[in-house]
Amino acid sequence: MMTTTLSMTFEQETNPWLAAEARFDQAAAELNLDDGMRKILSMPTRELTVYIPVQLDDGRLEVFTGYRVQHSIARGPAKGGIRYSPQVTLDEVRALASWMTWKCAVVNIPFGGAKGGVVCDPHVLSDSELERITRRYAAELMDIIGPERDIPAPDMNTNEQVMAWFMDTYSMHARHTVTAVVTGKPMDLGGSRGRAEATGRGCMLVTLKALRRFGLSPENCRVVVQGFGNVGGMAAKLMRRAGFKIVAIIEWDGAVYNPHGLDVEALLAHRKETGSIVDFPGGENIDRNEAMFLECEVLLPAATENAITSENAHRIRAKILCEGANGPTTPVADEILAEKRVFVLPDILANAGGVTVSYFEWVQDRQGFFWNEQLVNERLAEIMDSSFDAVVSYADKHRVNNRIAAYMLALDRVAFAIKLRGIYA
Ligand code: NAD
């Protein structure tokens, strides 16, 4: 097991599973966790690999590889999204599953952690091909998922429609409609109000808490956002409404900049119309590889893993790093950012708004009673506020950075649950 980040090669530092292990090791050492508990917490409970035969639209047969990793069920059913991408690997899914365990524990909701993925490129697949992949994948997972067992949700390149197909397939096998088997569903199929905005809203809520530590107000905060999707797009929209100046948005095909603040809703409309954020009349095109290093108060990476590594961390000029994405910062970059005194809102806290409202969705589905948006947002704010306070007070008490504090808090809670339950033999 990796215990020091200093000896990591670039390949190791950008391997999500090794990155997760490095943080885990540090937090476990700070907590003085015994070796047995470390072994239990560091390994997943279950990993399933499935091969998904699908007939493509042109009649050819193809076989796609899918994974589902359940990292922990100590505090409740496993919970975590499903991503469709050609880059999906078992190591990535394993890391993401463990992050879900820690994330659910940080915000203290009664779930364990899981993640799934299918190695495919949704951009070259038709909707009907995607539907067939989803349905067969769901059918292959039947024995290990369910409202009491493991509850999937959307992640990169999966959406409400994919969740509707997933729920329908599970329900056909169960012979009755089981809305609580997935979250992130369309509103008409048991989705929750406020779910679509939840992750971005959570990012904004913890950033607002961090601002108070710096004596800053949103009006004098410049924000740079990488990734203009579900998380980044919503965070940018809500933060602008709260008075922040969104000075730059970075996407895979370009970046736009306006020192006075971009009109985020107009930029969303421009992207909808043209398919890109580039050439937005309300800003100037800038180099997408340089935009992350603009001077700003808040940097919000909300695209993929490994955006900030040993190769570029020294160039970051933000006061606060709010991790909308999962794993955007490598362990080696963490150390560089600590030296630069960047205040990091770690992913397992900052983007936990999504899973929190997923939990609300699951609760509402099981009760068959739905809340209004105000109630969802109030309860989300309560949880994000108290989780921020818990992480920061852990960091102050144990003199560790916020990320290690968040891991310590999570490990402590999961270890406590395992101790109470005992080991079944
Ligand atoms: P998304 O697919 O909706 O959006 C991602 C956006 O990032 C897309 O617009 C894409 O074009 C852009 N992008 C991809 N690579 C890029 C690059 N190299 N540079 C700049 N932009 C790039 O996905 P999402 O749901 O917003 O998820 C983004 C991240 O947030 C992922 O790490 C995901 O695991 C994490 N996350 C999502 C949620 C959620 O509720 N959706 C919750 C917690 C964490």
Short mmCIF file of C-alpha atoms and ligand atoms in Angstrom, two decimals:
data_model
loop_
_atom_site.label_atom_id
_atom_site.label_comp_id
_atom_site.label_asym_id
_atom_site.label_seq_id
_atom_site.Cartn_x
_atom_site.Cartn_y
_atom_site.Cartn_z
CA MET A 1 0.00 0.00 0.00
CA MET A 2 1.25 3.49 -0.90
CA THR A 3 2.16 5.51 2.15
CA THR A 4 4.07 8.46 0.76
CA THR A 5 3.11 10.75 -2.07
CA LEU A 6 6.69 12.00 -2.53
CA SER A 7 7.81 8.80 -4.20
CA MET A 8 4.91 8.69 -6.66
CA THR A 9 5.59 8.69 -10.38
CA PHE A 10 3.26 10.81 -12.53
CA GLU A 11 1.46 7.64 -13.61
CA GLN A 12 0.90 6.64 -9.98
CA GLU A 13 -0.22 10.06 -8.81
CA THR A 14 -2.84 10.19 -11.59
CA ASN A 15 -4.13 6.66 -10.92
CA PRO A 16 -7.37 7.40 -9.01
CA TRP A 17 -7.18 4.24 -6.90
CA LEU A 18 -3.62 4.99 -5.75
CA ALA A 19 -4.64 8.61 -5.13
CA ALA A 20 -7.55 7.42 -2.96
CA GLU A 21 -5.23 5.00 -1.12
CA ALA A 22 -2.68 7.72 -0.40
CA ARG A 23 -5.31 9.93 1.29
CA PHE A 24 -6.79 6.92 3.07
CA ASP A 25 -3.38 5.92 4.47
CA GLN A 26 -2.69 9.41 5.74
CA ALA A 27 -6.08 9.74 7.43
CA ALA A 28 -5.88 6.22 8.91
CA ALA A 29 -2.43 7.00 10.35
CA GLU A 30 -3.68 10.27 11.90
CA LEU A 31 -6.58 8.35 13.46
CA ASN A 32 -4.29 5.56 14.68
CA LEU A 33 -6.64 3.01 13.12
CA ASP A 34 -5.55 -0.53 13.85
CA ASP A 35 -4.30 -2.70 11.00
CA GLY A 36 -7.37 -4.94 10.88
CA MET A 37 -9.77 -2.03 10.52
CA ARG A 38 -7.50 -0.48 7.89
CA LYS A 39 -7.66 -3.69 5.87
CA ILE A 40 -11.46 -3.77 6.04
CA LEU A 41 -11.90 -0.11 5.13
CA SER A 42 -9.35 -0.05 2.33
CA MET A 43 -10.80 -2.90 0.29
CA PRO A 44 -14.12 -2.95 -1.57
CA THR A 45 -16.86 -5.28 -0.35
CA ARG A 46 -17.63 -6.56 -3.83
CA GLU A 47 -16.56 -6.02 -7.43
CA LEU A 48 -18.56 -7.27 -10.37
CA THR A 49 -17.44 -7.27 -14.00
CA VAL A 50 -20.07 -7.98 -16.64
CA TYR A 51 -19.84 -8.41 -20.39
CA ILE A 52 -22.77 -6.84 -22.16
CA PRO A 53 -23.66 -8.23 -25.60
CA VAL A 54 -25.58 -5.68 -27.67
CA GLN A 55 -26.84 -5.65 -31.21
CA LEU A 56 -25.87 -2.35 -32.84
CA ASP A 57 -28.21 -0.51 -35.19
CA ASP A 58 -26.33 -1.80 -38.25
CA GLY A 59 -26.94 -5.40 -37.13
CA ARG A 60 -23.40 -6.09 -35.81
CA LEU A 61 -22.99 -7.67 -32.38
CA GLU A 62 -20.69 -5.92 -29.92
CA VAL A 63 -19.70 -6.79 -26.36
CA PHE A 64 -19.19 -3.95 -23.86
CA THR A 65 -17.50 -4.31 -20.47
CA GLY A 66 -19.32 -3.02 -17.41
CA TYR A 67 -18.34 -2.77 -13.76
CA ARG A 68 -20.09 -2.25 -10.46
CA VAL A 69 -17.98 -1.88 -7.34
CA GLN A 70 -19.58 -1.78 -3.90
CA HIS A 71 -16.98 -0.35 -1.60
CA SER A 72 -18.93 -0.40 1.66
CA ILE A 73 -22.38 -1.24 2.99
CA ALA A 74 -21.45 -0.67 6.63
CA ARG A 75 -23.68 2.41 7.10
CA GLY A 76 -26.50 1.47 4.73
CA PRO A 77 -27.13 0.44 1.12
CA ALA A 78 -24.33 1.14 -1.35
CA LYS A 79 -24.83 4.36 -3.34
CA GLY A 80 -23.11 5.78 -6.37
CA GLY A 81 -23.35 6.80 -9.99
CA ILE A 82 -22.78 5.05 -13.28
CA ARG A 83 -20.52 6.54 -15.94
CA TYR A 84 -20.29 5.71 -19.62
CA SER A 85 -16.90 6.47 -21.11
CA PRO A 86 -14.19 4.81 -23.21
CA GLN A 87 -11.72 5.64 -20.39
CA VAL A 88 -13.58 3.70 -17.65
CA THR A 89 -11.26 1.27 -15.82
CA LEU A 90 -11.78 -0.96 -12.81
CA ASP A 91 -9.23 1.12 -10.84
CA GLU A 92 -11.18 4.28 -11.59
CA VAL A 93 -14.52 2.71 -10.60
CA ARG A 94 -12.95 1.28 -7.44
CA ALA A 95 -11.61 4.70 -6.45
CA LEU A 96 -14.90 6.41 -7.19
CA ALA A 97 -16.75 3.77 -5.13
CA SER A 98 -14.51 4.41 -2.11
CA TRP A 99 -14.98 8.17 -2.49
CA MET A 100 -18.74 7.58 -2.34
CA THR A 101 -18.36 5.74 0.98
CA TRP A 102 -16.35 8.62 2.44
CA LYS A 103 -18.61 11.27 0.90
CA CYS A 104 -21.82 9.74 2.35
CA ALA A 105 -20.10 9.49 5.73
CA VAL A 106 -18.86 13.12 5.61
CA VAL A 107 -22.42 14.38 5.11
CA ASN A 108 -23.67 11.73 7.53
CA ILE A 109 -26.33 10.12 5.35
CA PRO A 110 -27.14 6.42 5.86
CA PHE A 111 -25.50 5.04 2.73
CA GLY A 112 -22.36 3.14 1.87
CA GLY A 113 -20.48 3.70 -1.37
CA ALA A 114 -20.52 2.18 -4.85
CA LYS A 115 -19.80 3.16 -8.43
CA GLY A 116 -20.42 1.68 -11.85
CA GLY A 117 -19.20 2.18 -15.34
CA VAL A 118 -19.51 0.85 -18.85
CA VAL A 119 -16.60 1.10 -21.27
CA CYS A 120 -18.31 2.72 -24.26
CA ASP A 121 -18.35 6.00 -26.15
CA PRO A 122 -21.88 7.40 -25.84
CA HIS A 123 -21.07 10.07 -28.44
CA VAL A 124 -20.91 7.49 -31.22
CA LEU A 125 -23.86 5.40 -30.01
CA SER A 126 -27.48 6.04 -30.96
CA ASP A 127 -30.15 6.44 -28.28
CA SER A 128 -31.52 2.99 -29.02
CA GLU A 129 -28.03 1.44 -28.72
CA LEU A 130 -27.56 3.25 -25.39
CA GLU A 131 -30.93 1.99 -24.23
CA ARG A 132 -30.01 -1.61 -25.07
CA ILE A 133 -26.64 -1.29 -23.28
CA THR A 134 -28.34 0.22 -20.21
CA ARG A 135 -31.07 -2.41 -20.03
CA ARG A 136 -28.69 -5.35 -20.40
CA TYR A 137 -26.25 -3.82 -17.90
CA ALA A 138 -29.12 -3.29 -15.43
CA ALA A 139 -30.30 -6.88 -15.94
CA GLU A 140 -26.77 -8.18 -15.28
CA LEU A 141 -26.68 -6.23 -11.98
CA MET A 142 -30.13 -7.42 -10.80
CA ASP A 143 -28.77 -9.65 -8.05
CA ILE A 144 -26.74 -6.97 -6.32
CA ILE A 145 -28.80 -3.76 -6.74
CA GLY A 146 -32.09 -2.66 -5.20
CA PRO A 147 -33.44 0.05 -2.88
CA GLU A 148 -32.09 -1.83 0.16
CA ARG A 149 -28.87 -3.00 -1.50
CA ASP A 150 -27.30 -0.62 -3.96
CA ILE A 151 -28.84 2.45 -5.58
CA PRO A 152 -27.22 3.73 -8.81
CA ALA A 153 -27.45 7.32 -10.08
CA PRO A 154 -26.20 9.33 -13.08
CA ASP A 155 -22.55 10.28 -13.48
CA MET A 156 -20.51 11.35 -16.50
CA ASN A 157 -22.41 10.76 -19.75
CA THR A 158 -25.44 9.25 -18.08
CA ASN A 159 -28.61 11.19 -17.35
CA GLU A 160 -32.26 11.07 -16.31
CA GLN A 161 -33.20 9.06 -19.39
CA VAL A 162 -30.60 6.39 -18.63
CA MET A 163 -31.94 6.22 -15.07
CA ALA A 164 -35.51 5.83 -16.39
CA TRP A 165 -34.42 2.85 -18.58
CA PHE A 166 -32.52 1.39 -15.62
CA MET A 167 -35.52 1.74 -13.29
CA ASP A 168 -37.87 0.27 -15.87
CA THR A 169 -35.64 -2.77 -16.48
CA TYR A 170 -35.31 -3.46 -12.74
CA SER A 171 -39.07 -3.01 -12.31
CA MET A 172 -39.89 -5.42 -15.17
CA HIS A 173 -37.84 -8.11 -13.43
CA ALA A 174 -39.31 -7.29 -10.00
CA ARG A 175 -42.82 -7.34 -11.54
CA HIS A 176 -43.73 -4.02 -9.94
CA THR A 177 -42.53 -0.43 -10.21
CA VAL A 178 -39.53 0.20 -7.96
CA THR A 179 -38.72 3.90 -8.26
CA ALA A 180 -36.25 3.85 -5.32
CA VAL A 181 -33.80 1.57 -7.16
CA VAL A 182 -32.07 4.58 -8.78
CA THR A 183 -31.89 8.31 -8.11
CA GLY A 184 -31.50 11.19 -10.53
CA LYS A 185 -34.72 10.12 -12.28
CA PRO A 186 -37.05 12.39 -14.22
CA MET A 187 -39.52 14.26 -11.97
CA ASP A 188 -42.45 12.31 -13.44
CA LEU A 189 -40.91 8.99 -12.41
CA GLY A 190 -40.17 9.76 -8.76
CA GLY A 191 -37.31 12.23 -9.17
CA SER A 192 -36.79 14.91 -6.53
CA ARG A 193 -37.21 18.62 -6.93
CA GLY A 194 -33.82 20.32 -6.67
CA ARG A 195 -31.79 17.22 -7.66
CA ALA A 196 -30.54 18.67 -10.96
CA GLU A 197 -29.08 21.73 -9.18
CA ALA A 198 -28.03 19.92 -6.00
CA THR A 199 -24.33 19.31 -6.68
CA GLY A 200 -23.75 22.83 -8.00
CA ARG A 201 -25.79 24.27 -5.12
CA GLY A 202 -23.73 22.31 -2.62
CA CYS A 203 -20.52 23.69 -4.18
CA MET A 204 -21.88 27.21 -3.79
CA LEU A 205 -22.97 26.63 -0.18
CA VAL A 206 -19.56 25.40 0.99
CA THR A 207 -17.81 28.17 -0.97
CA LEU A 208 -20.00 30.75 0.81
CA LYS A 209 -18.93 29.24 4.14
CA ALA A 210 -15.26 29.40 3.10
CA LEU A 211 -15.60 33.05 2.04
CA ARG A 212 -16.47 33.99 5.62
CA ARG A 213 -13.10 32.71 6.76
CA PHE A 214 -11.44 35.09 4.33
CA GLY A 215 -13.75 38.01 5.12
CA LEU A 216 -14.83 38.00 1.47
CA SER A 217 -18.28 38.56 0.00
CA PRO A 218 -19.49 37.04 -3.29
CA GLU A 219 -19.42 40.47 -4.97
CA ASN A 220 -15.64 40.68 -4.65
CA CYS A 221 -15.02 37.10 -5.71
CA ARG A 222 -13.79 36.12 -9.16
CA VAL A 223 -14.62 32.52 -10.05
CA VAL A 224 -13.05 30.30 -12.73
CA VAL A 225 -15.04 27.17 -13.60
CA GLN A 226 -13.65 24.18 -15.52
CA GLY A 227 -16.40 22.03 -17.06
CA PHE A 228 -19.74 23.56 -17.99
CA GLY A 229 -21.92 20.46 -17.48
CA ASN A 230 -24.33 19.42 -14.79
CA VAL A 231 -22.07 20.43 -11.89
CA GLY A 232 -20.07 23.34 -13.37
CA GLY A 233 -22.97 24.82 -15.33
CA MET A 234 -25.32 24.77 -12.34
CA ALA A 235 -22.67 26.00 -9.90
CA ALA A 236 -21.82 28.90 -12.25
CA LYS A 237 -25.48 29.78 -12.73
CA LEU A 238 -26.35 29.71 -9.02
CA MET A 239 -23.14 31.48 -7.98
CA ARG A 240 -23.72 34.29 -10.44
CA ARG A 241 -27.24 34.70 -9.07
CA ALA A 242 -25.69 34.91 -5.58
CA GLY A 243 -23.47 37.79 -6.72
CA PHE A 244 -20.17 36.03 -7.62
CA LYS A 245 -18.31 37.19 -10.73
CA ILE A 246 -17.84 34.18 -13.00
CA VAL A 247 -14.82 35.47 -14.94
CA ALA A 248 -13.93 32.36 -16.95
CA ILE A 249 -15.49 29.09 -18.08
CA ILE A 250 -13.29 26.36 -19.49
CA GLU A 251 -14.54 23.54 -21.70
CA TRP A 252 -12.81 20.76 -23.65
CA ASP A 253 -12.91 22.83 -26.87
CA GLY A 254 -12.10 26.32 -25.56
CA ALA A 255 -12.48 28.89 -22.80
CA VAL A 256 -14.30 32.21 -22.48
CA TYR A 257 -13.35 35.15 -20.28
CA ASN A 258 -14.92 38.35 -19.07
CA PRO A 259 -13.20 40.22 -16.20
CA HIS A 260 -16.54 41.89 -15.30
CA GLY A 261 -18.31 38.54 -15.04
CA LEU A 262 -19.93 36.33 -17.68
CA ASP A 263 -23.69 36.23 -18.12
CA VAL A 264 -23.90 32.50 -17.37
CA GLU A 265 -27.49 32.00 -18.52
CA ALA A 266 -26.71 33.69 -21.85
CA LEU A 267 -23.63 31.47 -22.19
CA LEU A 268 -25.74 28.36 -21.53
CA ALA A 269 -28.16 29.53 -24.25
CA HIS A 270 -25.23 30.22 -26.63
CA ARG A 271 -23.85 26.71 -26.05
CA LYS A 272 -27.31 25.21 -26.59
CA GLU A 273 -27.63 27.07 -29.88
CA THR A 274 -24.10 26.59 -31.25
CA GLY A 275 -22.95 23.43 -29.47
CA SER A 276 -19.95 25.24 -27.93
CA ILE A 277 -19.08 28.00 -25.45
CA VAL A 278 -16.55 29.39 -27.96
CA ASP A 279 -17.26 32.75 -29.72
CA PHE A 280 -19.69 33.86 -27.02
CA PRO A 281 -20.54 37.53 -27.74
CA GLY A 282 -20.44 38.38 -24.00
CA GLY A 283 -16.78 37.38 -23.52
CA GLU A 284 -13.48 36.79 -25.26
CA ASN A 285 -12.01 33.44 -26.31
CA ILE A 286 -8.89 32.59 -24.32
CA ASP A 287 -6.44 29.68 -24.32
CA ARG A 288 -8.17 26.77 -22.54
CA ASN A 289 -4.83 25.46 -21.27
CA GLU A 290 -4.01 28.75 -19.53
CA ALA A 291 -7.42 29.74 -18.15
CA MET A 292 -7.11 27.64 -15.01
CA PHE A 293 -4.15 29.74 -13.92
CA LEU A 294 -5.97 33.07 -13.95
CA GLU A 295 -5.81 35.02 -10.72
CA CYS A 296 -9.13 34.45 -8.92
CA GLU A 297 -10.65 33.97 -5.50
CA VAL A 298 -12.36 30.65 -6.38
CA LEU A 299 -11.31 27.92 -8.80
CA LEU A 300 -14.00 25.31 -9.39
CA PRO A 301 -12.85 22.27 -11.37
CA ALA A 302 -16.00 20.39 -12.45
CA ALA A 303 -14.89 18.21 -15.34
CA THR A 304 -12.72 15.14 -14.80
CA GLU A 305 -10.09 13.66 -12.51
CA ASN A 306 -6.49 14.90 -12.48
CA ALA A 307 -7.08 18.49 -13.58
CA ILE A 308 -4.50 19.67 -11.01
CA THR A 309 -1.30 17.64 -10.81
CA SER A 310 2.37 18.02 -9.85
CA GLU A 311 2.86 19.52 -13.32
CA ASN A 312 0.57 22.53 -12.90
CA ALA A 313 -0.37 22.98 -9.22
CA HIS A 314 2.36 25.60 -8.68
CA ARG A 315 0.63 27.80 -11.28
CA ILE A 316 -2.75 27.94 -9.49
CA ARG A 317 -3.54 31.49 -8.34
CA ALA A 318 -6.83 30.88 -6.51
CA LYS A 319 -7.46 31.44 -2.78
CA ILE A 320 -10.14 28.75 -2.61
CA LEU A 321 -10.31 25.51 -4.56
CA CYS A 322 -13.83 24.10 -4.63
CA GLU A 323 -13.72 20.56 -6.06
CA GLY A 324 -16.93 20.06 -8.01
CA ALA A 325 -15.44 17.07 -9.85
CA ASN A 326 -14.39 13.86 -8.16
CA GLY A 327 -10.63 13.56 -7.78
CA PRO A 328 -9.58 16.71 -9.69
CA THR A 329 -6.44 17.12 -7.54
CA THR A 330 -3.69 14.52 -7.21
CA PRO A 331 -2.03 13.78 -3.84
CA VAL A 332 1.23 15.41 -4.97
CA ALA A 333 -0.68 18.52 -6.10
CA ASP A 334 -2.32 18.61 -2.64
CA GLU A 335 1.07 19.18 -1.07
CA ILE A 336 1.93 21.97 -3.48
CA LEU A 337 -1.42 23.67 -2.85
CA ALA A 338 -0.91 23.36 0.91
CA GLU A 339 2.44 25.16 0.60
CA LYS A 340 0.69 27.87 -1.39
CA ARG A 341 -1.96 28.07 1.37
CA VAL A 342 -4.85 27.43 -1.01
CA PHE A 343 -8.00 26.67 1.02
CA VAL A 344 -9.23 23.38 -0.45
CA LEU A 345 -12.87 22.32 -0.28
CA PRO A 346 -12.27 18.62 -0.98
CA ASP A 347 -14.50 16.69 -3.40
CA ILE A 348 -15.95 14.41 -0.72
CA LEU A 349 -17.36 17.53 0.95
CA ALA A 350 -17.75 20.05 -1.89
CA ASN A 351 -19.71 17.92 -4.35
CA ALA A 352 -21.69 15.97 -1.75
CA GLY A 353 -24.83 18.03 -2.43
CA GLY A 354 -25.70 15.62 -5.26
CA VAL A 355 -25.73 12.48 -3.17
CA THR A 356 -27.48 14.32 -0.36
CA VAL A 357 -30.45 15.19 -2.56
CA SER A 358 -30.25 11.67 -4.02
CA TYR A 359 -30.79 10.49 -0.46
CA PHE A 360 -33.79 12.84 -0.23
CA GLU A 361 -35.09 11.36 -3.51
CA TRP A 362 -34.76 7.81 -2.16
CA VAL A 363 -36.56 8.82 1.07
CA GLN A 364 -39.39 10.49 -0.90
CA ASP A 365 -39.76 7.47 -3.24
CA ARG A 366 -39.99 5.11 -0.30
CA GLN A 367 -42.53 7.33 1.46
CA GLY A 368 -44.46 8.03 -1.75
CA PHE A 369 -44.63 11.62 -0.52
CA PHE A 370 -42.82 14.43 -2.28
CA TRP A 371 -41.32 17.61 -0.87
CA ASN A 372 -41.40 21.08 -2.35
CA GLU A 373 -38.19 22.64 -3.64
CA GLN A 374 -37.82 25.00 -0.70
CA LEU A 375 -37.79 22.11 1.75
CA VAL A 376 -35.23 20.20 -0.34
CA ASN A 377 -32.97 23.25 -0.52
CA GLU A 378 -33.32 24.08 3.19
CA ARG A 379 -32.45 20.53 4.22
CA LEU A 380 -29.53 20.48 1.78
CA ALA A 381 -28.22 23.77 3.19
CA GLU A 382 -28.44 22.42 6.75
CA ILE A 383 -26.39 19.36 5.83
CA MET A 384 -23.76 21.23 3.77
CA ASP A 385 -23.35 23.83 6.54
CA SER A 386 -22.92 21.33 9.34
CA SER A 387 -20.63 19.11 7.23
CA PHE A 388 -18.39 22.08 6.40
CA ASP A 389 -18.20 22.94 10.11
CA ALA A 390 -17.43 19.33 11.05
CA VAL A 391 -14.60 19.07 8.48
CA VAL A 392 -13.05 22.41 9.34
CA SER A 393 -13.16 21.78 13.08
CA TYR A 394 -11.53 18.36 12.53
CA ALA A 395 -8.83 20.10 10.49
CA ASP A 396 -8.24 22.68 13.23
CA LYS A 397 -8.26 20.10 16.01
CA HIS A 398 -5.93 17.61 14.32
CA ARG A 399 -3.84 20.22 12.46
CA VAL A 400 -4.34 18.56 9.09
CA ASN A 401 -5.57 19.95 5.79
CA ASN A 402 -9.28 19.91 4.94
CA ARG A 403 -9.02 16.86 2.71
CA ILE A 404 -7.36 14.69 5.32
CA ALA A 405 -9.80 16.06 7.91
CA ALA A 406 -12.74 15.02 5.70
CA TYR A 407 -11.24 11.54 5.26
CA MET A 408 -10.62 11.26 9.01
CA LEU A 409 -14.18 12.24 9.82
CA ALA A 410 -15.49 9.71 7.28
CA LEU A 411 -13.17 6.86 8.28
CA ASP A 412 -14.02 7.40 11.92
CA ARG A 413 -17.77 7.20 11.21
CA VAL A 414 -17.51 4.09 9.01
CA ALA A 415 -15.11 2.35 11.41
CA PHE A 416 -17.49 3.09 14.29
CA ALA A 417 -20.39 1.50 12.37
CA ILE A 418 -18.29 -1.60 11.66
CA LYS A 419 -17.26 -1.89 15.31
CA LEU A 420 -20.88 -1.62 16.45
CA ARG A 421 -22.02 -4.23 13.95
CA GLY A 422 -19.14 -6.61 14.64
CA ILE A 423 -17.67 -9.05 12.15
CA TYR A 424 -20.08 -11.72 10.96
CA ALA A 425 -18.41 -15.08 10.67
P1 NAD B 1 -21.13 16.43 -17.28
O1 NAD B 1 -20.81 15.41 -18.32
O2 NAD B 1 -22.52 16.96 -17.16
O3 NAD B 1 -20.17 17.71 -17.42
C1 NAD B 1 -18.79 17.65 -17.56
C2 NAD B 1 -18.40 18.82 -18.46
O4 NAD B 1 -16.98 18.90 -18.48
C3 NAD B 1 -18.86 18.64 -19.90
O5 NAD B 1 -19.48 19.83 -20.35
C4 NAD B 1 -17.57 18.33 -20.66
O6 NAD B 1 -17.58 18.81 -21.99
C5 NAD B 1 -16.56 19.08 -19.81
N1 NAD B 1 -15.19 18.58 -19.93
C6 NAD B 1 -14.78 17.31 -20.10
N2 NAD B 1 -13.43 17.25 -20.14
C7 NAD B 1 -13.00 18.51 -20.01
C8 NAD B 1 -11.71 19.10 -19.96
N3 NAD B 1 -10.61 18.37 -20.07
N4 NAD B 1 -11.63 20.45 -19.81
C9 NAD B 1 -12.74 21.20 -19.67
N5 NAD B 1 -13.99 20.70 -19.71
C10 NAD B 1 -14.11 19.36 -19.87
O7 NAD B 1 -20.65 15.76 -15.90
P2 NAD B 1 -21.03 16.21 -14.44
O8 NAD B 1 -22.18 15.40 -13.97
O9 NAD B 1 -21.10 17.71 -14.39
O10 NAD B 1 -19.76 15.69 -13.64
C11 NAD B 1 -18.54 16.40 -13.63
C12 NAD B 1 -17.69 15.89 -12.48
O11 NAD B 1 -18.42 16.07 -11.26
C13 NAD B 1 -17.32 14.42 -12.52
O12 NAD B 1 -16.05 14.26 -11.89
C14 NAD B 1 -18.39 13.76 -11.65
O13 NAD B 1 -17.96 12.52 -11.13
C15 NAD B 1 -18.51 14.82 -10.58
N6 NAD B 1 -19.75 14.78 -9.82
C16 NAD B 1 -20.96 14.89 -10.44
C17 NAD B 1 -22.12 14.90 -9.68
C18 NAD B 1 -23.46 15.08 -10.29
O14 NAD B 1 -24.45 15.22 -9.53
N7 NAD B 1 -23.58 15.14 -11.59
C19 NAD B 1 -22.04 14.75 -8.27
C20 NAD B 1 -20.79 14.66 -7.67
C21 NAD B 1 -19.65 14.69 -8.45
#
